Amino acid sequence: MTTEPQDEQVEALAQLDALMEELNQAIESNPNDADAYHRRGVAFGQRVEPLEAMRDFNQVIRLRPDSAEAYYNRGMAHTSLHQALQAIDDYTETIRLDPKHLDAYNNRAASYIELRQPDQAMPDLEQALSIDANSASAHALRAMANTLLGDDEQAKQDSDRAVSLGFDPQALEYLVMRAVQQRVPDIGEIGPQN
């Protein structure tokens, strides 16, 4: 008998609910349990409840201000809420605490790209690729940044490399097309030609 994907999702949600209950009890019995707050914050993230996740990561940071992962995960919550500037701040703190945190570089670069600041993203992507030259995400993000910068030849090379490393080709095509559209100025921004 095969398990249906829907059954697997129901089981995963039940396990997540059980974990949440366990973590709620742990926090209730010890309000200074940074690990429980962190695990519950991650669980809230899995449940796509970024505000609740952020509250828990705030508690972790209060209890353990040197926790790179708490800043990183709070940055992820900001990212899911499209709060790019706050996300950048948290990813920056993550990198300060853990200079080899590949995902923090990638996500900070993605936040800069979201703000249409590809020139700010490029140093992060170069650093990410120095940490892991085979990071499909870093190559995909660099393709988007190069597209925004108008360097279509380099963007194509980065896209090809990202796909060869396992990045979904349809997803990347969509992201690059979005970057092309963002590169074109709005009609209202184009003034009369003299």
mmCIF file of C-alpha atoms in Angstrom:
data_model
loop_
_atom_site.group_PDB
_atom_site.id
_atom_site.type_symbol
_atom_site.label_atom_id
_atom_site.label_comp_id
_atom_site.label_asym_id
_atom_site.label_seq_id
_atom_site.Cartn_x
_atom_site.Cartn_y
_atom_site.Cartn_z
ATOM 1 C CA MET A 1 0.000 0.000 0.000
ATOM 2 C CA THR A 2 1.442 3.366 -1.016
ATOM 3 C CA THR A 3 1.080 6.471 1.062
ATOM 4 C CA GLU A 4 -0.675 9.330 -0.673
ATOM 5 C CA PRO A 5 1.055 12.751 -0.623
ATOM 6 C CA GLN A 6 -1.984 14.193 1.148
ATOM 7 C CA ASP A 7 -1.667 11.549 3.894
ATOM 8 C CA GLU A 8 2.011 12.448 4.279
ATOM 9 C CA GLN A 9 1.101 16.131 4.631
ATOM 10 C CA VAL A 10 -1.514 15.355 7.274
ATOM 11 C CA GLU A 11 1.031 13.248 9.166
ATOM 12 C CA ALA A 12 3.683 15.984 8.918
ATOM 13 C CA LEU A 13 1.217 18.581 10.236
ATOM 14 C CA ALA A 14 0.255 16.291 13.116
ATOM 15 C CA GLN A 15 3.927 15.832 14.004
ATOM 16 C CA LEU A 16 4.474 19.595 13.813
ATOM 17 C CA ASP A 17 1.465 20.199 16.079
ATOM 18 C CA ALA A 18 2.826 17.669 18.595
ATOM 19 C CA LEU A 19 6.235 19.347 18.490
ATOM 20 C CA MET A 20 4.625 22.760 19.025
ATOM 21 C CA GLU A 21 2.777 21.469 22.086
ATOM 22 C CA GLU A 22 5.984 19.989 23.487
ATOM 23 C CA LEU A 23 7.855 23.274 22.915
ATOM 24 C CA ASN A 24 5.034 25.344 24.425
ATOM 25 C CA GLN A 25 5.294 23.221 27.569
ATOM 26 C CA ALA A 26 9.090 23.532 27.639
ATOM 27 C CA ILE A 27 8.866 27.330 27.386
ATOM 28 C CA GLU A 28 6.134 27.472 30.006
ATOM 29 C CA SER A 29 8.273 25.489 32.440
ATOM 30 C CA ASN A 30 11.441 27.471 31.597
ATOM 31 C CA PRO A 31 10.864 30.904 30.002
ATOM 32 C CA ASN A 32 14.644 31.258 29.502
ATOM 33 C CA ASP A 33 15.025 28.144 27.324
ATOM 34 C CA ALA A 34 16.604 29.680 24.221
ATOM 35 C CA ASP A 35 16.737 26.326 22.425
ATOM 36 C CA ALA A 36 12.991 25.795 22.860
ATOM 37 C CA TYR A 37 12.257 29.299 21.557
ATOM 38 C CA HIS A 38 14.541 28.655 18.587
ATOM 39 C CA ARG A 39 12.968 25.304 17.743
ATOM 40 C CA ARG A 40 9.466 26.764 18.108
ATOM 41 C CA GLY A 41 10.437 29.724 15.911
ATOM 42 C CA VAL A 42 11.578 27.313 13.209
ATOM 43 C CA ALA A 43 8.314 25.384 13.599
ATOM 44 C CA PHE A 44 6.326 28.617 13.228
ATOM 45 C CA GLY A 45 8.333 29.267 10.066
ATOM 46 C CA GLN A 46 7.388 25.823 8.761
ATOM 47 C CA ARG A 47 3.761 26.657 9.501
ATOM 48 C CA VAL A 48 4.210 29.939 7.569
ATOM 49 C CA GLU A 49 3.549 32.073 10.638
ATOM 50 C CA PRO A 50 6.403 34.597 10.315
ATOM 51 C CA LEU A 51 5.206 37.050 12.974
ATOM 52 C CA GLU A 52 5.070 34.324 15.599
ATOM 53 C CA ALA A 53 8.428 33.009 14.415
ATOM 54 C CA MET A 54 9.897 36.496 14.719
ATOM 55 C CA ARG A 55 8.671 36.807 18.314
ATOM 56 C CA ASP A 56 10.449 33.594 19.233
ATOM 57 C CA PHE A 57 13.667 34.584 17.460
ATOM 58 C CA ASN A 58 13.532 37.923 19.310
ATOM 59 C CA GLN A 59 13.483 35.920 22.540
ATOM 60 C CA VAL A 60 16.450 33.812 21.416
ATOM 61 C CA ILE A 61 18.391 36.983 20.571
ATOM 62 C CA ARG A 62 17.492 38.464 23.968
ATOM 63 C CA LEU A 63 18.731 35.304 25.700
ATOM 64 C CA ARG A 64 21.673 34.610 23.369
ATOM 65 C CA PRO A 65 22.733 37.759 21.511
ATOM 66 C CA ASP A 66 25.562 35.826 19.820
ATOM 67 C CA SER A 67 23.246 33.335 18.074
ATOM 68 C CA ALA A 68 23.916 33.704 14.351
ATOM 69 C CA GLU A 69 21.112 31.248 13.549
ATOM 70 C CA ALA A 70 18.550 33.311 15.488
ATOM 71 C CA TYR A 71 19.434 36.408 13.450
ATOM 72 C CA TYR A 72 19.418 34.353 10.262
ATOM 73 C CA ASN A 73 16.011 32.836 10.973
ATOM 74 C CA ARG A 74 14.562 36.206 11.986
ATOM 75 C CA GLY A 75 15.905 37.514 8.682
ATOM 76 C CA MET A 76 14.015 34.715 6.937
ATOM 77 C CA ALA A 77 10.827 35.808 8.723
ATOM 78 C CA HIS A 78 11.424 39.395 7.555
ATOM 79 C CA THR A 79 12.012 38.075 4.034
ATOM 80 C CA SER A 80 8.712 36.197 4.051
ATOM 81 C CA LEU A 81 7.001 39.457 5.088
ATOM 82 C CA HIS A 82 8.785 41.348 2.259
ATOM 83 C CA GLN A 83 10.665 43.480 4.791
ATOM 84 C CA ALA A 84 13.902 43.573 2.821
ATOM 85 C CA LEU A 85 15.676 46.268 4.844
ATOM 86 C CA GLN A 86 15.066 44.513 8.154
ATOM 87 C CA ALA A 87 16.082 41.208 6.577
ATOM 88 C CA ILE A 88 19.336 42.778 5.366
ATOM 89 C CA ASP A 89 20.074 43.981 8.906
ATOM 90 C CA ASP A 90 19.558 40.483 10.312
ATOM 91 C CA TYR A 91 21.589 38.788 7.571
ATOM 92 C CA THR A 92 24.362 41.338 8.158
ATOM 93 C CA GLU A 93 24.421 40.460 11.860
ATOM 94 C CA THR A 94 24.420 36.755 10.968
ATOM 95 C CA ILE A 95 27.476 37.295 8.769
ATOM 96 C CA ARG A 96 29.202 39.324 11.487
ATOM 97 C CA LEU A 97 28.707 36.420 13.899
ATOM 98 C CA ASP A 98 29.405 33.672 11.325
ATOM 99 C CA PRO A 99 31.424 34.968 8.338
ATOM 100 C CA LYS A 100 31.066 31.618 6.498
ATOM 101 C CA HIS A 101 27.235 31.517 6.613
ATOM 102 C CA LEU A 102 26.538 30.803 2.935
ATOM 103 C CA ASP A 103 22.761 31.195 3.159
ATOM 104 C CA ALA A 104 23.058 34.581 4.882
ATOM 105 C CA TYR A 105 25.136 35.890 1.964
ATOM 106 C CA ASN A 106 22.680 34.446 -0.566
ATOM 107 C CA ASN A 107 19.636 35.796 1.250
ATOM 108 C CA ARG A 108 21.133 39.235 1.813
ATOM 109 C CA ALA A 109 21.945 39.345 -1.902
ATOM 110 C CA ALA A 110 18.366 38.306 -2.703
ATOM 111 C CA SER A 111 17.094 41.136 -0.494
ATOM 112 C CA TYR A 112 19.279 43.630 -2.356
ATOM 113 C CA ILE A 113 17.961 42.253 -5.646
ATOM 114 C CA GLU A 114 14.404 42.660 -4.356
ATOM 115 C CA LEU A 115 15.268 46.319 -3.660
ATOM 116 C CA ARG A 116 16.697 46.605 -7.201
ATOM 117 C CA GLN A 117 20.209 47.131 -5.862
ATOM 118 C CA PRO A 118 22.133 44.484 -7.804
ATOM 119 C CA ASP A 119 25.430 46.314 -7.303
ATOM 120 C CA GLN A 120 24.997 45.763 -3.546
ATOM 121 C CA ALA A 121 24.191 42.075 -4.131
ATOM 122 C CA MET A 122 27.291 41.265 -6.170
ATOM 123 C CA PRO A 123 29.884 41.295 -3.337
ATOM 124 C CA ASP A 124 27.679 38.952 -1.301
ATOM 125 C CA LEU A 125 27.344 36.594 -4.244
ATOM 126 C CA GLU A 126 31.087 36.608 -4.858
ATOM 127 C CA GLN A 127 31.604 35.802 -1.167
ATOM 128 C CA ALA A 128 28.989 33.033 -1.312
ATOM 129 C CA LEU A 129 30.732 31.517 -4.327
ATOM 130 C CA SER A 130 34.100 31.728 -2.561
ATOM 131 C CA ILE A 131 32.541 29.661 0.251
ATOM 132 C CA ASP A 132 30.903 27.195 -2.165
ATOM 133 C CA ALA A 133 31.661 27.520 -5.869
ATOM 134 C CA ASN A 134 28.922 24.957 -6.562
ATOM 135 C CA SER A 135 26.102 26.892 -4.909
ATOM 136 C CA ALA A 136 23.273 26.731 -7.433
ATOM 137 C CA SER A 137 21.413 29.466 -5.547
ATOM 138 C CA ALA A 138 24.375 31.859 -5.651
ATOM 139 C CA HIS A 139 24.752 31.340 -9.407
ATOM 140 C CA ALA A 140 20.998 31.857 -9.917
ATOM 141 C CA LEU A 141 21.023 35.036 -7.849
ATOM 142 C CA ARG A 142 24.078 36.293 -9.704
ATOM 143 C CA ALA A 143 22.218 35.655 -12.973
ATOM 144 C CA MET A 144 19.395 37.858 -11.687
ATOM 145 C CA ALA A 145 21.802 40.566 -10.495
ATOM 146 C CA ASN A 146 23.682 40.550 -13.802
ATOM 147 C CA THR A 147 20.370 40.769 -15.655
ATOM 148 C CA LEU A 148 19.408 43.831 -13.617
ATOM 149 C CA LEU A 149 22.845 45.306 -14.345
ATOM 150 C CA GLY A 150 22.338 44.700 -18.077
ATOM 151 C CA ASP A 151 25.104 42.096 -18.428
ATOM 152 C CA ASP A 152 23.033 39.508 -20.267
ATOM 153 C CA GLU A 153 26.036 37.471 -21.418
ATOM 154 C CA GLN A 154 27.275 36.909 -17.852
ATOM 155 C CA ALA A 155 23.678 36.342 -16.703
ATOM 156 C CA LYS A 156 23.349 33.555 -19.286
ATOM 157 C CA GLN A 157 26.574 31.918 -18.080
ATOM 158 C CA ASP A 158 25.379 32.104 -14.471
ATOM 159 C CA SER A 159 21.960 30.721 -15.429
ATOM 160 C CA ASP A 160 23.524 27.807 -17.279
ATOM 161 C CA ARG A 161 25.800 27.057 -14.315
ATOM 162 C CA ALA A 162 22.908 27.271 -11.822
ATOM 163 C CA VAL A 163 20.844 24.826 -13.886
ATOM 164 C CA SER A 164 23.804 22.454 -14.283
ATOM 165 C CA LEU A 165 24.078 22.457 -10.472
ATOM 166 C CA GLY A 166 20.424 21.533 -10.044
ATOM 167 C CA PHE A 167 18.519 24.833 -9.925
ATOM 168 C CA ASP A 168 15.051 24.446 -11.438
ATOM 169 C CA PRO A 169 15.286 25.789 -15.027
ATOM 170 C CA GLN A 170 11.666 26.992 -15.213
ATOM 171 C CA ALA A 171 11.935 28.815 -11.894
ATOM 172 C CA LEU A 172 15.174 30.466 -12.982
ATOM 173 C CA GLU A 173 13.721 31.470 -16.342
ATOM 174 C CA TYR A 174 10.823 33.131 -14.513
ATOM 175 C CA LEU A 175 13.148 34.940 -12.091
ATOM 176 C CA VAL A 176 15.407 36.199 -14.878
ATOM 177 C CA MET A 177 12.392 37.382 -16.891
ATOM 178 C CA ARG A 178 11.189 39.276 -13.824
ATOM 179 C CA ALA A 179 14.624 40.881 -13.574
ATOM 180 C CA VAL A 180 14.432 41.877 -17.259
ATOM 181 C CA GLN A 181 11.043 43.491 -16.633
ATOM 182 C CA GLN A 182 12.404 45.361 -13.611
ATOM 183 C CA ARG A 183 15.310 46.610 -15.692
ATOM 184 C CA VAL A 184 12.979 48.355 -18.142
ATOM 185 C CA PRO A 185 12.025 51.799 -16.782
ATOM 186 C CA ASP A 186 8.371 52.640 -16.295
ATOM 187 C CA ILE A 187 6.875 54.653 -19.159
ATOM 188 C CA GLY A 188 6.288 57.533 -16.729
ATOM 189 C CA GLU A 189 10.006 57.634 -15.944
ATOM 190 C CA ILE A 190 10.932 58.231 -19.562
ATOM 191 C CA GLY A 191 10.951 61.950 -20.178
ATOM 192 C CA PRO A 192 10.728 63.770 -23.497
ATOM 193 C CA GLN A 193 13.782 63.449 -25.701
ATOM 194 C CA ASN A 194 15.609 66.732 -26.406
#
